Amino acid sequence: MERKEATRMRPTMSLPLTASEAFHAERLQHVPYVQMHQQEYCTTHAMLYTEDEIAELSIASEQLHAIFMKALRLIQDELPDEILMQQLGIPVKLLESARIPFSFSGIARQDWIKGPEGWKCIENNADTPTGIPETAYLAEQLLADSRAAVYSYETHLHNPSAELEYRLQQALGEMLDQYRELGFGRRVVCSSFANHEEDKANTVYLMRLMQQLGWDVEYCPLEELRVEPARGLIAYDRPVDIWYRLYPLEYLMDDLAPDGFPVGEAVLALAKEGRLAIINPPQSIILQSKALLAFVWACFEHHDTLSEARGEPLYSEEERTVIERYLLPTYLNETPFLEQQLPYVQKSIWGREGKGTSIYGEDGKQLQTEDTIRKVDLSECTVEEQEEVMRYYNDQLKIYQQYVPMEAAQLVTDEGVIDGFVLTGIYTPNGRFGGILPRLGGRITGDLARYCPAAVWKRTNI
């Protein structure tokens, strides 16, 4: 397994830029977190893709998005609460709001890897995806600076994420317009924790896109919001009509005010009562659950039986072909892999940044990976905080996904060689391909992974 991973290499390119040239003050206003966890996060290297790869990922990501949305509707309309709780892990506090249907999905990012059998989508980050400013803004800045030095008459360093800002703004406009048609007011408030640099930058970036559309939008930190049952969600002493939050719903539902008032449940109640519109909408918790991948795979494996019981096909023949080609076998227990002696990955359904994820070999024993890039940084936490974090993820419902070796990649820097494995994020705002977020991390991509802008050697007509 180690040799297979090492022989599949994703090409990279060192851009002709120093760190000071690449990350000057103007750019740091948009992406202030080029350094994170006491190390470089944004690099002056490009992750290279072919035109054919981008074309395939563009089509496949949109096809999978449609499949996920069809699964969402089936779950919302036909499955009882017990199934949502027991097999999809939807907490009881989120059940009612998760069932509120919206035609749009919001801003999402699928995570893909390329293995021996081609591209595979391994996760769908549909609630609070990040990485937006570096992909929508910084990538083009770095590639534009580099083109003069690497330009030739036959090739051009192309940015496959060039349309991401437009696609994000288009999706936000569609959501805002639909909320207005449903009777919500025009006051939009965007929130994250004020002291979380990365989350705030992502939030402010989207806020500016909404402001450009002519909406009344302002930023209010999560810690300054409050709920008044008679007036609703309050920011700066005024009710909020539409709320963008870079804050996971599974965290929000348990939030308490300093006086013990269940502010999270109160916010969800406002959404259920139609008094507060939320971006992404609460139904995104179903799309975010990693158990959705197990549900889709079960629909694929038992398609004929389930379709006969419903009286109509769950998925078309084309959709089943897409599932088989681009998704991995995923279950709610490890038995299928143990029986076939196949390696697999165990994931907590609300796992983030590699937390709650482990790899197991053909014998069912956990593999101890020793990657150049660590998967999770808990070094700044106390022992008690580390134990609490690990307990939170370990206590969650798990999925079990077939293990596929990831591509390796290497960055040659002045400080030395950085080896790692490539995770390719694909943004799908409201179901449309938007752009590519490559990260170089461990076999389990964590919060110490490094960002490289995606680039394509594209032939020109010159």
CSV table of C-alpha atoms in Angstrom, one decimal:
chain,number,residue,atom,x,y,z
A,1,MET,CA,0.0,0.0,0.0
A,2,GLU,CA,2.9,2.4,0.8
A,3,ARG,CA,4.6,1.7,-2.6
A,4,LYS,CA,1.3,2.2,-4.5
A,5,GLU,CA,0.9,5.6,-2.9
A,6,ALA,CA,4.5,6.6,-3.5
A,7,THR,CA,4.4,5.8,-7.2
A,8,ARG,CA,1.3,8.0,-8.0
A,9,MET,CA,2.7,11.5,-8.1
A,10,ARG,CA,0.7,14.7,-8.7
A,11,PRO,CA,3.0,17.2,-10.5
A,12,THR,CA,3.7,20.5,-8.8
A,13,MET,CA,5.4,23.7,-9.9
A,14,SER,CA,7.4,26.2,-7.9
A,15,LEU,CA,6.1,29.7,-8.8
A,16,PRO,CA,8.7,32.4,-9.5
A,17,LEU,CA,7.6,34.4,-6.4
A,18,THR,CA,9.1,35.1,-3.0
A,19,ALA,CA,6.9,34.9,0.0
A,20,SER,CA,7.0,38.7,0.3
A,21,GLU,CA,6.1,39.2,-3.3
A,22,ALA,CA,3.3,36.6,-3.1
A,23,PHE,CA,1.7,37.7,0.2
A,24,HIS,CA,2.0,41.4,0.4
A,25,ALA,CA,-0.2,43.7,2.6
A,26,GLU,CA,-3.1,44.1,0.0
A,27,ARG,CA,-3.5,40.3,-0.3
A,28,LEU,CA,-3.2,39.8,3.4
A,29,GLN,CA,-6.3,41.9,3.8
A,30,HIS,CA,-8.3,39.1,2.0
A,31,VAL,CA,-6.3,36.1,3.2
A,32,PRO,CA,-4.6,37.0,6.5
A,33,TYR,CA,-4.0,33.4,7.4
A,34,VAL,CA,-1.1,32.5,5.0
A,35,GLN,CA,0.6,31.2,8.1
A,36,MET,CA,-1.4,28.9,10.4
A,37,HIS,CA,-0.4,26.7,13.4
A,38,GLN,CA,3.1,28.2,13.4
A,39,GLN,CA,3.8,27.1,9.8
A,40,GLU,CA,3.3,28.0,6.2
A,41,TYR,CA,-0.3,27.4,5.0
A,42,CYS,CA,-0.4,29.2,1.6
A,43,THR,CA,2.5,28.2,-0.6
A,44,THR,CA,4.2,29.6,-3.6
A,45,HIS,CA,3.8,26.3,-5.4
A,46,ALA,CA,1.0,25.4,-7.9
A,47,MET,CA,-0.7,22.0,-8.0
A,48,LEU,CA,-0.9,21.0,-11.6
A,49,TYR,CA,-3.9,19.4,-13.3
A,50,THR,CA,-4.6,18.6,-17.0
A,51,GLU,CA,-7.4,20.1,-19.0
A,52,ASP,CA,-9.1,16.7,-19.2
A,53,GLU,CA,-9.0,16.3,-15.5
A,54,ILE,CA,-10.7,19.6,-14.9
A,55,ALA,CA,-13.3,18.9,-17.5
A,56,GLU,CA,-14.1,15.5,-15.9
A,57,LEU,CA,-14.2,17.0,-12.4
A,58,SER,CA,-16.5,19.8,-13.5
A,59,ILE,CA,-19.1,17.5,-15.0
A,60,ALA,CA,-18.7,14.8,-12.3
A,61,SER,CA,-19.1,17.2,-9.3
A,62,GLU,CA,-22.3,18.6,-10.8
A,63,GLN,CA,-23.7,15.2,-11.4
A,64,LEU,CA,-22.9,14.1,-7.9
A,65,HIS,CA,-24.4,17.2,-6.5
A,66,ALA,CA,-27.7,16.4,-8.3
A,67,ILE,CA,-27.5,12.8,-6.8
A,68,PHE,CA,-27.0,14.2,-3.3
A,69,MET,CA,-29.9,16.6,-3.7
A,70,LYS,CA,-32.2,13.7,-4.9
A,71,ALA,CA,-31.1,11.8,-1.8
A,72,LEU,CA,-31.9,14.8,0.4
A,73,ARG,CA,-35.4,15.1,-1.0
A,74,LEU,CA,-36.0,11.3,-0.4
A,75,ILE,CA,-34.8,11.6,3.1
A,76,GLN,CA,-36.8,14.7,3.9
A,77,ASP,CA,-40.1,13.4,2.4
A,78,GLU,CA,-40.1,9.7,3.0
A,79,LEU,CA,-37.9,8.6,5.9
A,80,PRO,CA,-39.1,8.6,9.5
A,81,ASP,CA,-37.4,10.5,12.3
A,82,GLU,CA,-35.9,7.3,13.7
A,83,ILE,CA,-34.0,6.7,10.5
A,84,LEU,CA,-32.7,10.2,10.3
A,85,MET,CA,-31.4,10.0,13.9
A,86,GLN,CA,-30.2,6.4,14.0
A,87,GLN,CA,-28.7,6.0,10.5
A,88,LEU,CA,-27.9,9.6,9.4
A,89,GLY,CA,-27.0,10.8,12.8
A,90,ILE,CA,-29.2,13.9,12.7
A,91,PRO,CA,-29.6,15.2,16.3
A,92,VAL,CA,-33.2,15.4,17.5
A,93,LYS,CA,-32.8,19.2,18.0
A,94,LEU,CA,-32.2,19.6,14.3
A,95,LEU,CA,-34.9,17.2,13.0
A,96,GLU,CA,-37.6,19.8,12.3
A,97,SER,CA,-35.4,22.5,10.8
A,98,ALA,CA,-33.6,19.9,8.6
A,99,ARG,CA,-36.9,18.8,7.1
A,100,ILE,CA,-37.6,22.4,5.8
A,101,PRO,CA,-37.1,22.0,2.0
A,102,PHE,CA,-35.3,24.6,-0.2
A,103,SER,CA,-34.6,24.2,-3.9
A,104,PHE,CA,-31.1,25.6,-3.5
A,105,SER,CA,-28.3,23.9,-1.6
A,106,GLY,CA,-26.0,26.8,-0.9
A,107,ILE,CA,-22.3,26.9,-0.9
A,108,ALA,CA,-20.7,23.4,-0.7
A,109,ARG,CA,-17.3,21.8,-1.4
A,110,GLN,CA,-16.8,18.2,-2.3
A,111,ASP,CA,-13.5,16.5,-1.5
A,112,TRP,CA,-12.0,14.3,-4.1
A,113,ILE,CA,-8.9,12.0,-4.4
A,114,LYS,CA,-7.4,10.3,-7.4
A,115,GLY,CA,-6.7,6.6,-6.8
A,116,PRO,CA,-5.7,3.7,-9.0
A,117,GLU,CA,-9.2,3.6,-10.6
A,118,GLY,CA,-9.5,7.3,-11.2
A,119,TRP,CA,-11.3,10.1,-9.3
A,120,LYS,CA,-13.4,9.4,-6.2
A,121,CYS,CA,-15.4,11.8,-4.1
A,122,ILE,CA,-14.9,11.0,-0.5
A,123,GLU,CA,-16.8,13.8,1.4
A,124,ASN,CA,-19.4,16.6,0.8
A,125,ASN,CA,-18.8,19.7,3.0
A,126,ALA,CA,-22.2,21.2,2.6
A,127,ASP,CA,-22.7,23.2,5.8
A,128,THR,CA,-19.8,25.5,6.4
A,129,PRO,CA,-17.0,25.0,3.8
A,130,THR,CA,-14.0,27.3,4.0
A,131,GLY,CA,-10.9,27.9,1.8
A,132,ILE,CA,-12.9,30.4,-0.2
A,133,PRO,CA,-10.7,33.5,-0.3
A,134,GLU,CA,-7.5,31.6,-1.2
A,135,THR,CA,-9.3,29.8,-4.0
A,136,ALA,CA,-11.5,32.6,-5.4
A,137,TYR,CA,-9.0,35.5,-4.9
A,138,LEU,CA,-5.5,34.5,-4.0
A,139,ALA,CA,-5.0,31.8,-6.7
A,140,GLU,CA,-5.6,34.2,-9.6
A,141,GLN,CA,-3.3,36.8,-8.0
A,142,LEU,CA,-0.4,34.3,-7.7
A,143,LEU,CA,-0.9,32.8,-11.1
A,144,ALA,CA,-1.2,36.2,-12.8
A,145,ASP,CA,2.1,37.3,-11.2
A,146,SER,CA,3.7,34.0,-12.4
A,147,ARG,CA,2.5,34.0,-16.0
A,148,ALA,CA,5.0,36.5,-17.4
A,149,ALA,CA,7.9,34.4,-16.1
A,150,VAL,CA,6.5,31.0,-17.3
A,151,TYR,CA,4.6,32.1,-20.4
A,152,SER,CA,5.4,30.6,-23.8
A,153,TYR,CA,3.9,30.8,-27.2
A,154,GLU,CA,2.3,27.4,-26.8
A,155,THR,CA,1.1,27.2,-23.2
A,156,HIS,CA,-0.6,29.3,-20.6
A,157,LEU,CA,-0.9,28.9,-16.9
A,158,HIS,CA,-4.6,28.7,-16.5
A,159,ASN,CA,-6.6,29.1,-13.3
A,160,PRO,CA,-9.4,26.5,-13.1
A,161,SER,CA,-11.0,28.6,-10.3
A,162,ALA,CA,-11.3,31.8,-12.3
A,163,GLU,CA,-15.1,31.7,-12.1
A,164,LEU,CA,-15.5,30.9,-8.5
A,165,GLU,CA,-16.2,34.4,-7.3
A,166,TYR,CA,-18.9,34.8,-9.9
A,167,ARG,CA,-20.4,31.4,-9.1
A,168,LEU,CA,-20.4,32.2,-5.4
A,169,GLN,CA,-22.1,35.6,-5.9
A,170,GLN,CA,-24.6,34.0,-8.3
A,171,ALA,CA,-25.5,31.4,-5.7
A,172,LEU,CA,-25.8,33.9,-2.9
A,173,GLY,CA,-28.0,36.1,-5.1
A,174,GLU,CA,-30.3,33.2,-5.8
A,175,MET,CA,-30.7,32.4,-2.1
A,176,LEU,CA,-31.3,36.0,-1.2
A,177,ASP,CA,-33.8,36.5,-3.9
A,178,GLN,CA,-35.7,33.4,-3.0
A,179,TYR,CA,-35.8,34.3,0.7
A,180,ARG,CA,-37.2,37.7,-0.4
A,181,GLU,CA,-39.9,36.0,-2.4
A,182,LEU,CA,-40.8,34.0,0.7
A,183,GLY,CA,-41.4,37.2,2.5
A,184,PHE,CA,-38.2,37.7,4.5
A,185,GLY,CA,-36.8,41.3,4.9
A,186,ARG,CA,-33.6,42.6,3.3
A,187,ARG,CA,-31.4,42.9,6.4
A,188,VAL,CA,-28.6,40.4,6.1
A,189,VAL,CA,-26.1,39.7,8.9
A,190,CYS,CA,-23.0,37.6,8.5
A,191,SER,CA,-21.4,36.0,11.6
A,192,SER,CA,-18.3,34.0,12.7
A,193,PHE,CA,-16.2,34.1,15.8
A,194,ALA,CA,-14.4,37.5,15.7
A,195,ASN,CA,-11.1,36.1,16.9
A,196,HIS,CA,-11.0,33.2,14.4
A,197,GLU,CA,-9.0,34.8,11.6
A,198,GLU,CA,-9.7,32.2,8.9
A,199,ASP,CA,-13.5,32.0,9.6
A,200,LYS,CA,-13.8,35.8,9.7
A,201,ALA,CA,-11.9,36.2,6.4
A,202,ASN,CA,-14.2,33.6,4.7
A,203,THR,CA,-17.3,35.3,6.1
A,204,VAL,CA,-16.3,38.8,5.2
A,205,TYR,CA,-15.4,37.7,1.7
A,206,LEU,CA,-18.9,36.4,1.1
A,207,MET,CA,-20.4,39.4,2.8
A,208,ARG,CA,-18.7,41.7,0.3
A,209,LEU,CA,-20.2,39.7,-2.6
A,210,MET,CA,-23.6,40.1,-1.2
A,211,GLN,CA,-23.1,43.9,-0.7
A,212,GLN,CA,-22.1,44.2,-4.3
A,213,LEU,CA,-25.5,42.8,-5.2
A,214,GLY,CA,-27.1,45.8,-3.4
A,215,TRP,CA,-28.2,44.1,-0.2
A,216,ASP,CA,-27.9,45.6,3.3
A,217,VAL,CA,-25.3,43.3,4.7
A,218,GLU,CA,-23.1,43.8,7.8
A,219,TYR,CA,-20.8,41.7,10.0
A,220,CYS,CA,-21.7,40.8,13.6
A,221,PRO,CA,-19.6,38.4,15.6
A,222,LEU,CA,-21.3,35.3,16.9
A,223,GLU,CA,-20.6,36.3,20.5
A,224,GLU,CA,-22.5,39.6,20.1
A,225,LEU,CA,-25.7,38.1,18.8
A,226,ARG,CA,-28.6,37.5,21.1
A,227,VAL,CA,-32.2,36.1,20.8
A,228,GLU,CA,-35.3,37.9,22.0
A,229,PRO,CA,-38.3,35.6,21.5
A,230,ALA,CA,-40.6,38.5,20.6
A,231,ARG,CA,-38.2,40.2,18.2
A,232,GLY,CA,-36.1,37.3,16.8
A,233,LEU,CA,-32.3,37.1,16.3
A,234,ILE,CA,-30.8,40.5,17.3
A,235,ALA,CA,-27.6,42.1,16.0
A,236,TYR,CA,-26.7,45.6,17.1
A,237,ASP,CA,-30.2,46.0,18.7
A,238,ARG,CA,-32.0,45.3,15.4
A,239,PRO,CA,-33.7,42.1,14.2
A,240,VAL,CA,-31.9,40.0,11.6
A,241,ASP,CA,-33.9,38.9,8.5
A,242,ILE,CA,-31.3,36.7,6.8
A,243,TRP,CA,-28.4,35.2,8.6
A,244,TYR,CA,-25.2,33.8,7.1
A,245,ARG,CA,-23.2,31.9,9.7
A,246,LEU,CA,-19.9,30.2,9.4
A,247,TYR,CA,-20.7,28.1,12.4
A,248,PRO,CA,-21.7,24.4,12.2
A,249,LEU,CA,-25.3,23.6,13.0
A,250,GLU,CA,-24.3,20.7,15.2
A,251,TYR,CA,-22.5,23.2,17.4
A,252,LEU,CA,-25.2,25.8,17.2
A,253,MET,CA,-28.0,23.5,18.5
A,254,ASP,CA,-26.3,23.1,21.9
A,255,ASP,CA,-25.3,26.7,22.5
A,256,LEU,CA,-26.3,28.4,25.7
A,257,ALA,CA,-26.2,32.1,26.6
A,258,PRO,CA,-24.2,33.1,29.7
A,259,ASP,CA,-27.4,33.0,31.7
A,260,GLY,CA,-28.2,29.4,30.5
A,261,PHE,CA,-30.8,30.4,27.9
A,262,PRO,CA,-30.7,27.8,25.1
A,263,VAL,CA,-29.9,30.3,22.4
A,264,GLY,CA,-29.1,27.7,19.8
A,265,GLU,CA,-32.4,26.0,20.1
A,266,ALA,CA,-34.1,29.4,20.0
A,267,VAL,CA,-32.4,30.3,16.7
A,268,LEU,CA,-33.5,27.0,15.2
A,269,ALA,CA,-37.1,27.6,16.4
A,270,LEU,CA,-37.0,31.0,14.6
A,271,ALA,CA,-36.1,29.1,11.4
A,272,LYS,CA,-38.8,26.6,11.9
A,273,GLU,CA,-41.4,29.3,12.4
A,274,GLY,CA,-40.3,31.2,9.3
A,275,ARG,CA,-39.0,34.2,11.2
A,276,LEU,CA,-35.3,33.8,10.3
A,277,ALA,CA,-33.7,32.7,7.0
A,278,ILE,CA,-30.4,31.0,7.3
A,279,ILE,CA,-27.5,30.5,4.8
A,280,ASN,CA,-26.7,27.7,4.2
A,281,PRO,CA,-30.2,26.5,5.0
A,282,PRO,CA,-30.7,24.0,7.9
A,283,GLN,CA,-31.3,21.2,5.4
A,284,SER,CA,-27.5,21.3,4.8
A,285,ILE,CA,-27.1,19.3,8.0
A,286,ILE,CA,-28.4,16.2,6.0
A,287,LEU,CA,-26.0,16.9,3.1
A,288,GLN,CA,-23.1,17.5,5.6
A,289,SER,CA,-23.6,14.2,7.3
A,290,LYS,CA,-21.0,11.7,6.1
A,291,ALA,CA,-23.7,9.0,6.5
A,292,LEU,CA,-25.4,10.5,3.4
A,293,LEU,CA,-22.7,8.7,1.4
A,294,ALA,CA,-23.6,5.4,3.0
A,295,PHE,CA,-27.3,6.1,2.3
A,296,VAL,CA,-26.6,6.8,-1.4
A,297,TRP,CA,-24.4,3.7,-1.7
A,298,ALA,CA,-27.2,1.6,-0.1
A,299,CYS,CA,-29.6,3.0,-2.6
A,300,PHE,CA,-27.1,2.0,-5.4
A,301,GLU,CA,-26.5,-1.5,-4.0
A,302,HIS,CA,-30.2,-2.2,-3.4
A,303,HIS,CA,-31.6,-0.1,-6.2
A,304,ASP,CA,-33.9,-2.6,-7.8
A,305,THR,CA,-35.5,-3.8,-4.5
A,306,LEU,CA,-36.0,-0.2,-3.2
A,307,SER,CA,-37.3,1.0,-6.5
A,308,GLU,CA,-39.8,-1.8,-6.7
A,309,ALA,CA,-41.1,-1.0,-3.2
A,310,ARG,CA,-41.5,2.7,-4.1
A,311,GLY,CA,-43.1,2.0,-7.5
A,312,GLU,CA,-40.5,4.1,-9.3
A,313,PRO,CA,-36.7,4.2,-9.8
A,314,LEU,CA,-34.7,5.8,-7.2
A,315,TYR,CA,-32.0,6.8,-9.7
A,316,SER,CA,-31.7,6.7,-13.4
A,317,GLU,CA,-29.3,4.4,-15.1
A,318,GLU,CA,-26.9,7.3,-15.8
A,319,GLU,CA,-27.0,8.3,-12.2
A,320,ARG,CA,-26.2,4.8,-11.0
A,321,THR,CA,-23.2,4.8,-13.4
A,322,VAL,CA,-22.0,8.1,-11.8
A,323,ILE,CA,-22.4,6.6,-8.3
A,324,GLU,CA,-20.5,3.5,-9.2
A,325,ARG,CA,-17.7,5.4,-10.9
A,326,TYR,CA,-17.2,8.3,-8.5
A,327,LEU,CA,-18.3,7.1,-5.0
A,328,LEU,CA,-16.6,4.5,-2.8
A,329,PRO,CA,-18.4,1.6,-1.1
A,330,THR,CA,-19.5,3.2,2.2
A,331,TYR,CA,-21.4,1.5,5.1
A,332,LEU,CA,-22.5,2.1,8.7
A,333,ASN,CA,-20.3,-0.8,9.9
A,334,GLU,CA,-17.0,-2.4,8.9
A,335,THR,CA,-18.3,-5.9,8.3
A,336,PRO,CA,-18.2,-5.8,4.4
A,337,PHE,CA,-14.6,-4.9,4.4
A,338,LEU,CA,-13.6,-7.4,7.1
A,339,GLU,CA,-15.3,-10.2,5.2
A,340,GLN,CA,-13.5,-9.2,2.0
A,341,GLN,CA,-10.2,-8.4,3.8
A,342,LEU,CA,-10.2,-4.9,2.3
A,343,PRO,CA,-8.6,-1.8,3.9
A,344,TYR,CA,-11.1,0.9,5.0
A,345,VAL,CA,-11.4,4.3,6.6
A,346,GLN,CA,-13.5,4.9,9.7
A,347,LYS,CA,-14.9,8.4,9.9
A,348,SER,CA,-17.0,10.2,12.5
A,349,ILE,CA,-20.0,11.7,10.6
A,350,TRP,CA,-19.3,15.2,11.9
A,351,GLY,CA,-15.5,14.9,11.7
A,352,ARG,CA,-13.7,18.0,10.5
A,353,GLU,CA,-10.1,18.6,9.5
A,354,GLY,CA,-9.2,14.9,9.9
A,355,LYS,CA,-10.5,14.6,13.5
A,356,GLY,CA,-12.4,11.4,14.1
A,357,THR,CA,-10.8,9.6,11.1
A,358,SER,CA,-8.7,6.4,11.2
A,359,ILE,CA,-7.3,4.0,8.5
A,360,TYR,CA,-7.5,0.3,9.0
A,361,GLY,CA,-5.7,-2.5,7.1
A,362,GLU,CA,-6.9,-5.7,5.5
A,363,ASP,CA,-6.7,-7.4,8.9
A,364,GLY,CA,-9.0,-4.8,10.5
A,365,LYS,CA,-6.1,-3.3,12.6
A,366,GLN,CA,-5.6,0.4,12.7
A,367,LEU,CA,-2.7,1.7,10.7
A,368,GLN,CA,-0.3,4.0,12.5
A,369,THR,CA,0.6,6.6,9.8
A,370,GLU,CA,3.8,8.6,10.1
A,371,ASP,CA,3.3,11.4,7.7
A,372,THR,CA,5.6,14.3,7.0
A,373,ILE,CA,2.6,16.5,7.6
A,374,ARG,CA,0.7,15.7,10.8
A,375,LYS,CA,-3.1,15.2,10.4
A,376,VAL,CA,-4.3,17.3,13.4
A,377,ASP,CA,-2.7,20.0,15.5
A,378,LEU,CA,-3.9,19.7,19.2
A,379,SER,CA,-0.6,20.9,20.6
A,380,GLU,CA,-2.0,24.2,21.8
A,381,CYS,CA,-4.7,22.5,23.8
A,382,THR,CA,-4.5,21.3,27.4
A,383,VAL,CA,-4.6,17.6,28.1
A,384,GLU,CA,-8.2,18.0,29.3
A,385,GLU,CA,-9.1,19.9,26.1
A,386,GLN,CA,-7.5,17.3,23.9
A,387,GLU,CA,-9.4,14.5,25.7
A,388,GLU,CA,-12.7,16.5,25.3
A,389,VAL,CA,-12.0,17.0,21.5
A,390,MET,CA,-11.2,13.3,20.9
A,391,ARG,CA,-14.2,12.2,23.0
A,392,TYR,CA,-16.5,14.5,21.0
A,393,TYR,CA,-15.5,12.8,17.7
A,394,ASN,CA,-15.2,9.2,19.1
A,395,ASP,CA,-18.7,9.3,20.5
A,396,GLN,CA,-20.3,10.1,17.1
A,397,LEU,CA,-22.0,7.7,14.6
A,398,LYS,CA,-19.3,6.3,12.3
A,399,ILE,CA,-19.2,5.5,8.6
A,400,TYR,CA,-16.8,3.0,7.0
A,401,GLN,CA,-15.5,3.8,3.6
A,402,GLN,CA,-13.3,1.7,1.3
A,403,TYR,CA,-9.7,2.9,1.5
A,404,VAL,CA,-8.1,4.2,-1.7
A,405,PRO,CA,-4.5,5.2,-1.9
A,406,MET,CA,-4.1,8.9,-2.5
A,407,GLU,CA,-1.7,10.6,-4.9
A,408,ALA,CA,1.5,11.8,-3.5
A,409,ALA,CA,3.1,15.2,-4.2
A,410,GLN,CA,6.3,17.0,-3.3
A,411,LEU,CA,7.1,20.6,-2.7
A,412,VAL,CA,10.8,21.6,-2.9
A,413,THR,CA,11.3,24.7,-0.8
A,414,ASP,CA,14.2,26.7,0.6
A,415,GLU,CA,13.6,25.1,3.9
A,416,GLY,CA,13.6,21.6,2.5
A,417,VAL,CA,11.4,19.0,0.8
A,418,ILE,CA,7.8,18.7,1.9
A,419,ASP,CA,6.1,15.3,1.1
A,420,GLY,CA,2.4,14.7,1.4
A,421,PHE,CA,-0.8,13.5,-0.2
A,422,VAL,CA,-3.2,15.5,-2.3
A,423,LEU,CA,-6.8,16.2,-1.5
A,424,THR,CA,-8.7,18.1,-4.2
A,425,GLY,CA,-11.6,20.2,-3.0
A,426,ILE,CA,-14.3,21.1,-5.6
A,427,TYR,CA,-16.7,24.0,-4.9
A,428,THR,CA,-20.3,23.5,-6.1
A,429,PRO,CA,-22.2,26.6,-5.2
A,430,ASN,CA,-25.9,25.8,-5.8
A,431,GLY,CA,-24.8,22.8,-7.8
A,432,ARG,CA,-22.5,24.5,-10.3
A,433,PHE,CA,-18.8,23.8,-10.6
A,434,GLY,CA,-16.9,26.7,-9.2
A,435,GLY,CA,-13.2,26.0,-8.6
A,436,ILE,CA,-10.5,23.8,-7.1
A,437,LEU,CA,-8.9,23.8,-3.6
A,438,PRO,CA,-5.8,21.6,-3.6
A,439,ARG,CA,-4.3,20.8,-0.2
A,440,LEU,CA,-1.2,18.8,0.6
A,441,GLY,CA,-1.5,16.9,3.8
A,442,GLY,CA,-1.2,13.5,5.4
A,443,ARG,CA,-3.1,10.4,4.4
A,444,ILE,CA,-5.8,11.9,6.6
A,445,THR,CA,-5.9,15.6,5.6
A,446,GLY,CA,-5.9,17.7,8.7
A,447,ASP,CA,-5.6,21.3,9.8
A,448,LEU,CA,-1.8,21.3,9.1
A,449,ALA,CA,-2.3,20.7,5.4
A,450,ARG,CA,-0.9,23.3,3.0
A,451,TYR,CA,-2.7,25.1,0.2
A,452,CYS,CA,-1.3,25.2,-3.3
A,453,PRO,CA,-3.3,27.1,-6.0
A,454,ALA,CA,-4.6,24.8,-8.8
A,455,ALA,CA,-3.2,25.5,-12.2
A,456,VAL,CA,-3.5,24.0,-15.7
A,457,TRP,CA,-1.0,24.0,-18.5
A,458,LYS,CA,-3.5,25.1,-21.1
A,459,ARG,CA,-2.6,25.2,-24.8
A,460,THR,CA,-3.2,28.5,-26.5
A,461,ASN,CA,-4.0,29.4,-30.1
A,462,ILE,CA,-1.1,31.8,-30.5
